[in-house]
């Protein structure tokens, strides 16, 4: 059989390196494991369980990733069985075989604030269950992304492989690798239809491009119909009270024991967003304790502009402790509108996808402040948070 290599896949291994329990990533400070909520709310007890696992570390935090996953680092390498068991015991790994592929982003406030065209939470539960029920889907690449947007336009612009955009309370546009390719489905059939496209991708990948990670790499083979859908304007990302709930920013995307202990007194579960924040159901009445715990409750906070890569000691590519410098930089951050990203080297991991102020390998906080005052953005080369 003739095999063709899709554009961009020629020198790429078939397997991606996205980490999980079954495939930790070895970093300078130990193993990295990513836990995927599958687009569903996360019990606060599960966050407490994950924090117990990293409790003895110098920086015992959980990192929120740009795909709304939770990342633990500094674990023993190889990861011991009792650590794997403790992660599984949180309930966040419903199917070990599918733990790398439950990459689902859903509108975080859907069903809570009345702003979408429908409540997608039941659909997301069905989608996650359908993925976990199909052994074949465990072969999806770890970078394959499914998004479910309730019509407000907040996640449909993510770089999805299969997207769903609610059109009204009963119908949705199922988008195949691109916002202008796909078809309209009934919402009650949407989970099954999305899983069907994922299966078609796997078949096309096997036949044409074994190293493909994304639908767009085999789009011409799948040949979904043209679809004329107008994406809603991207809404602002809320921080603070929303319809009786709270959206709280997590400084540098690092969730601490103090944060989670406070959350445990307010709610049983939270929704992790892809934007370094959490939705706290019913939390609007508790902004003060949330702020006291170090979470961000107002849109003007400097923390919302500040980003940092992992840096030293976790990353061997630098001697710069980027997180320490970023924490010291926060109270002195010069005014501005662009995000500020502190990187330990020119890779600039985790940098915002759009323009940002580049604080590259600062050797001191003073140097970081000076660089943060320079509004000249670099050409970003972001990668997922590692
Ligand atoms: S930007 Fe450089 S120093 Fe920072 S995490 Fe990436 S590779 Fe490491």
PDB file of N, CA, C and O in Angstrom, residues 115-151:
ATOM      1  N   UNK A 115     -25.189  32.402  30.310  1.00  0.00           N
ATOM      2  CA  UNK A 115     -24.727  33.203  29.182  1.00  0.00           C
ATOM      3  C   UNK A 115     -24.624  32.414  27.876  1.00  0.00           C
ATOM      4  O   UNK A 115     -24.573  32.997  26.808  1.00  0.00           O
ATOM      5  N   UNK A 116     -24.579  31.107  27.936  1.00  0.00           N
ATOM      6  CA  UNK A 116     -24.450  30.325  26.708  1.00  0.00           C
ATOM      7  C   UNK A 116     -25.808  30.042  26.085  1.00  0.00           C
ATOM      8  O   UNK A 116     -26.847  30.467  26.590  1.00  0.00           O
ATOM      9  N   UNK A 117     -25.774  29.329  24.958  1.00  0.00           N
ATOM     10  CA  UNK A 117     -27.025  28.969  24.284  1.00  0.00           C
ATOM     11  C   UNK A 117     -27.634  27.704  24.867  1.00  0.00           C
ATOM     12  O   UNK A 117     -28.776  27.363  24.564  1.00  0.00           O
ATOM     13  N   UNK A 118     -26.852  26.968  25.649  1.00  0.00           N
ATOM     14  CA  UNK A 118     -27.348  25.750  26.293  1.00  0.00           C
ATOM     15  C   UNK A 118     -26.363  25.374  27.394  1.00  0.00           C
ATOM     16  O   UNK A 118     -25.302  25.973  27.513  1.00  0.00           O
ATOM     17  N   UNK A 119     -26.734  24.374  28.178  1.00  0.00           N
ATOM     18  CA  UNK A 119     -25.859  23.847  29.220  1.00  0.00           C
ATOM     19  C   UNK A 119     -25.159  22.612  28.649  1.00  0.00           C
ATOM     20  O   UNK A 119     -25.799  21.579  28.415  1.00  0.00           O
ATOM     21  N   UNK A 120     -23.843  22.716  28.427  1.00  0.00           N
ATOM     22  CA  UNK A 120     -23.155  21.597  27.772  1.00  0.00           C
ATOM     23  C   UNK A 120     -22.629  20.560  28.762  1.00  0.00           C
ATOM     24  O   UNK A 120     -22.021  19.566  28.363  1.00  0.00           O
ATOM     25  N   UNK A 121     -22.873  20.754  30.054  1.00  0.00           N
ATOM     26  CA  UNK A 121     -22.271  19.819  31.021  1.00  0.00           C
ATOM     27  C   UNK A 121     -22.714  18.361  30.803  1.00  0.00           C
ATOM     28  O   UNK A 121     -21.868  17.459  30.840  1.00  0.00           O
ATOM     29  N   UNK A 122     -24.023  18.102  30.559  1.00  0.00           N
ATOM     30  CA  UNK A 122     -24.389  16.685  30.305  1.00  0.00           C
ATOM     31  C   UNK A 122     -23.703  16.131  29.065  1.00  0.00           C
ATOM     32  O   UNK A 122     -23.271  14.972  29.043  1.00  0.00           O
ATOM     33  N   UNK A 123     -23.577  16.966  28.049  1.00  0.00           N
ATOM     34  CA  UNK A 123     -22.935  16.531  26.813  1.00  0.00           C
ATOM     35  C   UNK A 123     -21.461  16.179  27.066  1.00  0.00           C
ATOM     36  O   UNK A 123     -20.950  15.178  26.556  1.00  0.00           O
ATOM     37  N   UNK A 124     -20.795  17.006  27.869  1.00  0.00           N
ATOM     38  CA  UNK A 124     -19.378  16.752  28.157  1.00  0.00           C
ATOM     39  C   UNK A 124     -19.229  15.445  28.932  1.00  0.00           C
ATOM     40  O   UNK A 124     -18.308  14.651  28.669  1.00  0.00           O
ATOM     41  N   UNK A 125     -20.142  15.192  29.874  1.00  0.00           N
ATOM     42  CA  UNK A 125     -20.099  13.907  30.601  1.00  0.00           C
ATOM     43  C   UNK A 125     -20.260  12.744  29.623  1.00  0.00           C
ATOM     44  O   UNK A 125     -19.528  11.755  29.688  1.00  0.00           O
ATOM     45  N   UNK A 126     -21.221  12.888  28.691  1.00  0.00           N
ATOM     46  CA  UNK A 126     -21.444  11.816  27.704  1.00  0.00           C
ATOM     47  C   UNK A 126     -20.219  11.641  26.809  1.00  0.00           C
ATOM     48  O   UNK A 126     -19.837  10.513  26.464  1.00  0.00           O
ATOM     49  N   UNK A 127     -19.609  12.749  26.422  1.00  0.00           N
ATOM     50  CA  UNK A 127     -18.442  12.682  25.537  1.00  0.00           C
ATOM     51  C   UNK A 127     -17.288  11.961  26.239  1.00  0.00           C
ATOM     52  O   UNK A 127     -16.657  11.060  25.667  1.00  0.00           O
ATOM     53  N   UNK A 128     -17.035  12.341  27.482  1.00  0.00           N
ATOM     54  CA  UNK A 128     -15.941  11.706  28.220  1.00  0.00           C
ATOM     55  C   UNK A 128     -16.217  10.214  28.400  1.00  0.00           C
ATOM     56  O   UNK A 128     -15.322   9.369  28.224  1.00  0.00           O
ATOM     57  N   UNK A 129     -17.470   9.895  28.721  1.00  0.00           N
ATOM     58  CA  UNK A 129     -17.816   8.477  28.902  1.00  0.00           C
ATOM     59  C   UNK A 129     -17.665   7.711  27.589  1.00  0.00           C
ATOM     60  O   UNK A 129     -17.188   6.561  27.579  1.00  0.00           O
ATOM     61  N   UNK A 130     -18.040   8.348  26.483  1.00  0.00           N
ATOM     62  CA  UNK A 130     -17.928   7.670  25.186  1.00  0.00           C
ATOM     63  C   UNK A 130     -16.476   7.445  24.802  1.00  0.00           C
ATOM     64  O   UNK A 130     -16.110   6.408  24.233  1.00  0.00           O
ATOM     65  N   UNK A 131     -15.609   8.414  25.110  1.00  0.00           N
ATOM     66  CA  UNK A 131     -14.188   8.226  24.828  1.00  0.00           C
ATOM     67  C   UNK A 131     -13.651   7.045  25.643  1.00  0.00           C
ATOM     68  O   UNK A 131     -12.990   6.144  25.112  1.00  0.00           O
ATOM     69  N   UNK A 132     -13.970   7.051  26.927  1.00  0.00           N
ATOM     70  CA  UNK A 132     -13.422   6.005  27.806  1.00  0.00           C
ATOM     71  C   UNK A 132     -13.994   4.621  27.484  1.00  0.00           C
ATOM     72  O   UNK A 132     -13.385   3.606  27.833  1.00  0.00           O
ATOM     73  N   UNK A 133     -15.164   4.589  26.839  1.00  0.00           N
ATOM     74  CA  UNK A 133     -15.806   3.302  26.546  1.00  0.00           C
ATOM     75  C   UNK A 133     -15.248   2.643  25.291  1.00  0.00           C
ATOM     76  O   UNK A 133     -15.552   1.480  25.022  1.00  0.00           O
ATOM     77  N   UNK A 134     -14.463   3.364  24.516  1.00  0.00           N
ATOM     78  CA  UNK A 134     -13.978   2.814  23.247  1.00  0.00           C
ATOM     79  C   UNK A 134     -12.475   2.543  23.333  1.00  0.00           C
ATOM     80  O   UNK A 134     -11.669   3.475  23.292  1.00  0.00           O
ATOM     81  N   UNK A 135     -12.084   1.276  23.442  1.00  0.00           N
ATOM     82  CA  UNK A 135     -10.647   0.975  23.565  1.00  0.00           C
ATOM     83  C   UNK A 135      -9.824   1.536  22.404  1.00  0.00           C
ATOM     84  O   UNK A 135      -8.672   1.938  22.601  1.00  0.00           O
ATOM     85  N   UNK A 136     -10.406   1.610  21.214  1.00  0.00           N
ATOM     86  CA  UNK A 136      -9.648   2.093  20.059  1.00  0.00           C
ATOM     87  C   UNK A 136      -9.220   3.545  20.231  1.00  0.00           C
ATOM     88  O   UNK A 136      -8.165   3.963  19.748  1.00  0.00           O
ATOM     89  N   UNK A 137     -10.026   4.332  20.946  1.00  0.00           N
ATOM     90  CA  UNK A 137      -9.716   5.758  21.077  1.00  0.00           C
ATOM     91  C   UNK A 137      -8.533   6.016  22.004  1.00  0.00           C
ATOM     92  O   UNK A 137      -8.012   7.139  22.049  1.00  0.00           O
ATOM     93  N   UNK A 138      -8.097   5.008  22.723  1.00  0.00           N
ATOM     94  CA  UNK A 138      -6.881   5.167  23.531  1.00  0.00           C
ATOM     95  C   UNK A 138      -5.669   5.422  22.649  1.00  0.00           C
ATOM     96  O   UNK A 138      -4.622   5.865  23.138  1.00  0.00           O
ATOM     97  N   UNK A 139      -5.792   5.160  21.344  1.00  0.00           N
ATOM     98  CA  UNK A 139      -4.680   5.380  20.420  1.00  0.00           C
ATOM     99  C   UNK A 139      -4.623   6.814  19.893  1.00  0.00           C
ATOM    100  O   UNK A 139      -3.723   7.153  19.116  1.00  0.00           O
ATOM    101  N   UNK A 140      -5.549   7.670  20.281  1.00  0.00           N
ATOM    102  CA  UNK A 140      -5.485   9.071  19.822  1.00  0.00           C
ATOM    103  C   UNK A 140      -4.178   9.712  20.294  1.00  0.00           C
ATOM    104  O   UNK A 140      -3.683   9.399  21.382  1.00  0.00           O
ATOM    105  N   UNK A 141      -3.641  10.638  19.510  1.00  0.00           N
ATOM    106  CA  UNK A 141      -2.446  11.351  19.982  1.00  0.00           C
ATOM    107  C   UNK A 141      -2.786  12.181  21.232  1.00  0.00           C
ATOM    108  O   UNK A 141      -3.906  12.677  21.382  1.00  0.00           O
ATOM    109  N   UNK A 142      -1.807  12.363  22.102  1.00  0.00           N
ATOM    110  CA  UNK A 142      -2.023  13.155  23.305  1.00  0.00           C
ATOM    111  C   UNK A 142      -2.293  14.611  22.997  1.00  0.00           C
ATOM    112  O   UNK A 142      -2.789  15.352  23.848  1.00  0.00           O
ATOM    113  N   UNK A 143      -1.973  15.049  21.797  1.00  0.00           N
ATOM    114  CA  UNK A 143      -2.207  16.453  21.436  1.00  0.00           C
ATOM    115  C   UNK A 143      -3.561  16.678  20.785  1.00  0.00           C
ATOM    116  O   UNK A 143      -3.913  17.808  20.459  1.00  0.00           O
ATOM    117  N   UNK A 144      -4.293  15.624  20.541  1.00  0.00           N
ATOM    118  CA  UNK A 144      -5.611  15.710  19.910  1.00  0.00           C
ATOM    119  C   UNK A 144      -6.574  16.393  20.885  1.00  0.00           C
ATOM    120  O   UNK A 144      -6.704  15.993  22.038  1.00  0.00           O
ATOM    121  N   UNK A 145      -7.261  17.442  20.424  1.00  0.00           N
ATOM    122  CA  UNK A 145      -8.086  18.245  21.338  1.00  0.00           C
ATOM    123  C   UNK A 145      -9.539  18.311  20.860  1.00  0.00           C
ATOM    124  O   UNK A 145      -9.804  18.592  19.692  1.00  0.00           O
ATOM    125  N   UNK A 146     -10.445  18.074  21.800  1.00  0.00           N
ATOM    126  CA  UNK A 146     -11.874  18.252  21.536  1.00  0.00           C
ATOM    127  C   UNK A 146     -12.357  19.443  22.358  1.00  0.00           C
ATOM    128  O   UNK A 146     -12.030  19.549  23.546  1.00  0.00           O
ATOM    129  N   UNK A 147     -13.115  20.335  21.735  1.00  0.00           N
ATOM    130  CA  UNK A 147     -13.653  21.473  22.474  1.00  0.00           C
ATOM    131  C   UNK A 147     -15.176  21.470  22.361  1.00  0.00           C
ATOM    132  O   UNK A 147     -15.738  21.075  21.342  1.00  0.00           O
ATOM    133  N   UNK A 148     -15.815  21.915  23.432  1.00  0.00           N
ATOM    134  CA  UNK A 148     -17.276  22.012  23.478  1.00  0.00           C
ATOM    135  C   UNK A 148     -17.608  23.418  23.955  1.00  0.00           C
ATOM    136  O   UNK A 148     -17.394  23.764  25.113  1.00  0.00           O
ATOM    137  N   UNK A 149     -18.129  24.225  23.028  1.00  0.00           N
ATOM    138  CA  UNK A 149     -18.421  25.625  23.316  1.00  0.00           C
ATOM    139  C   UNK A 149     -19.940  25.780  23.379  1.00  0.00           C
ATOM    140  O   UNK A 149     -20.648  25.385  22.445  1.00  0.00           O
ATOM    141  N   UNK A 150     -20.426  26.354  24.464  1.00  0.00           N
ATOM    142  CA  UNK A 150     -21.888  26.444  24.631  1.00  0.00           C
ATOM    143  C   UNK A 150     -22.508  27.583  23.823  1.00  0.00           C
ATOM    144  O   UNK A 150     -23.670  27.924  24.020  1.00  0.00           O
ATOM    145  N   UNK A 151     -21.730  28.158  22.922  1.00  0.00           N
ATOM    146  CA  UNK A 151     -22.247  29.198  22.033  1.00  0.00           C
ATOM    147  C   UNK A 151     -21.762  30.578  22.398  1.00  0.00           C
ATOM    148  O   UNK A 151     -21.953  31.527  21.634  1.00  0.00           O
TER     149      UNK A 151
END
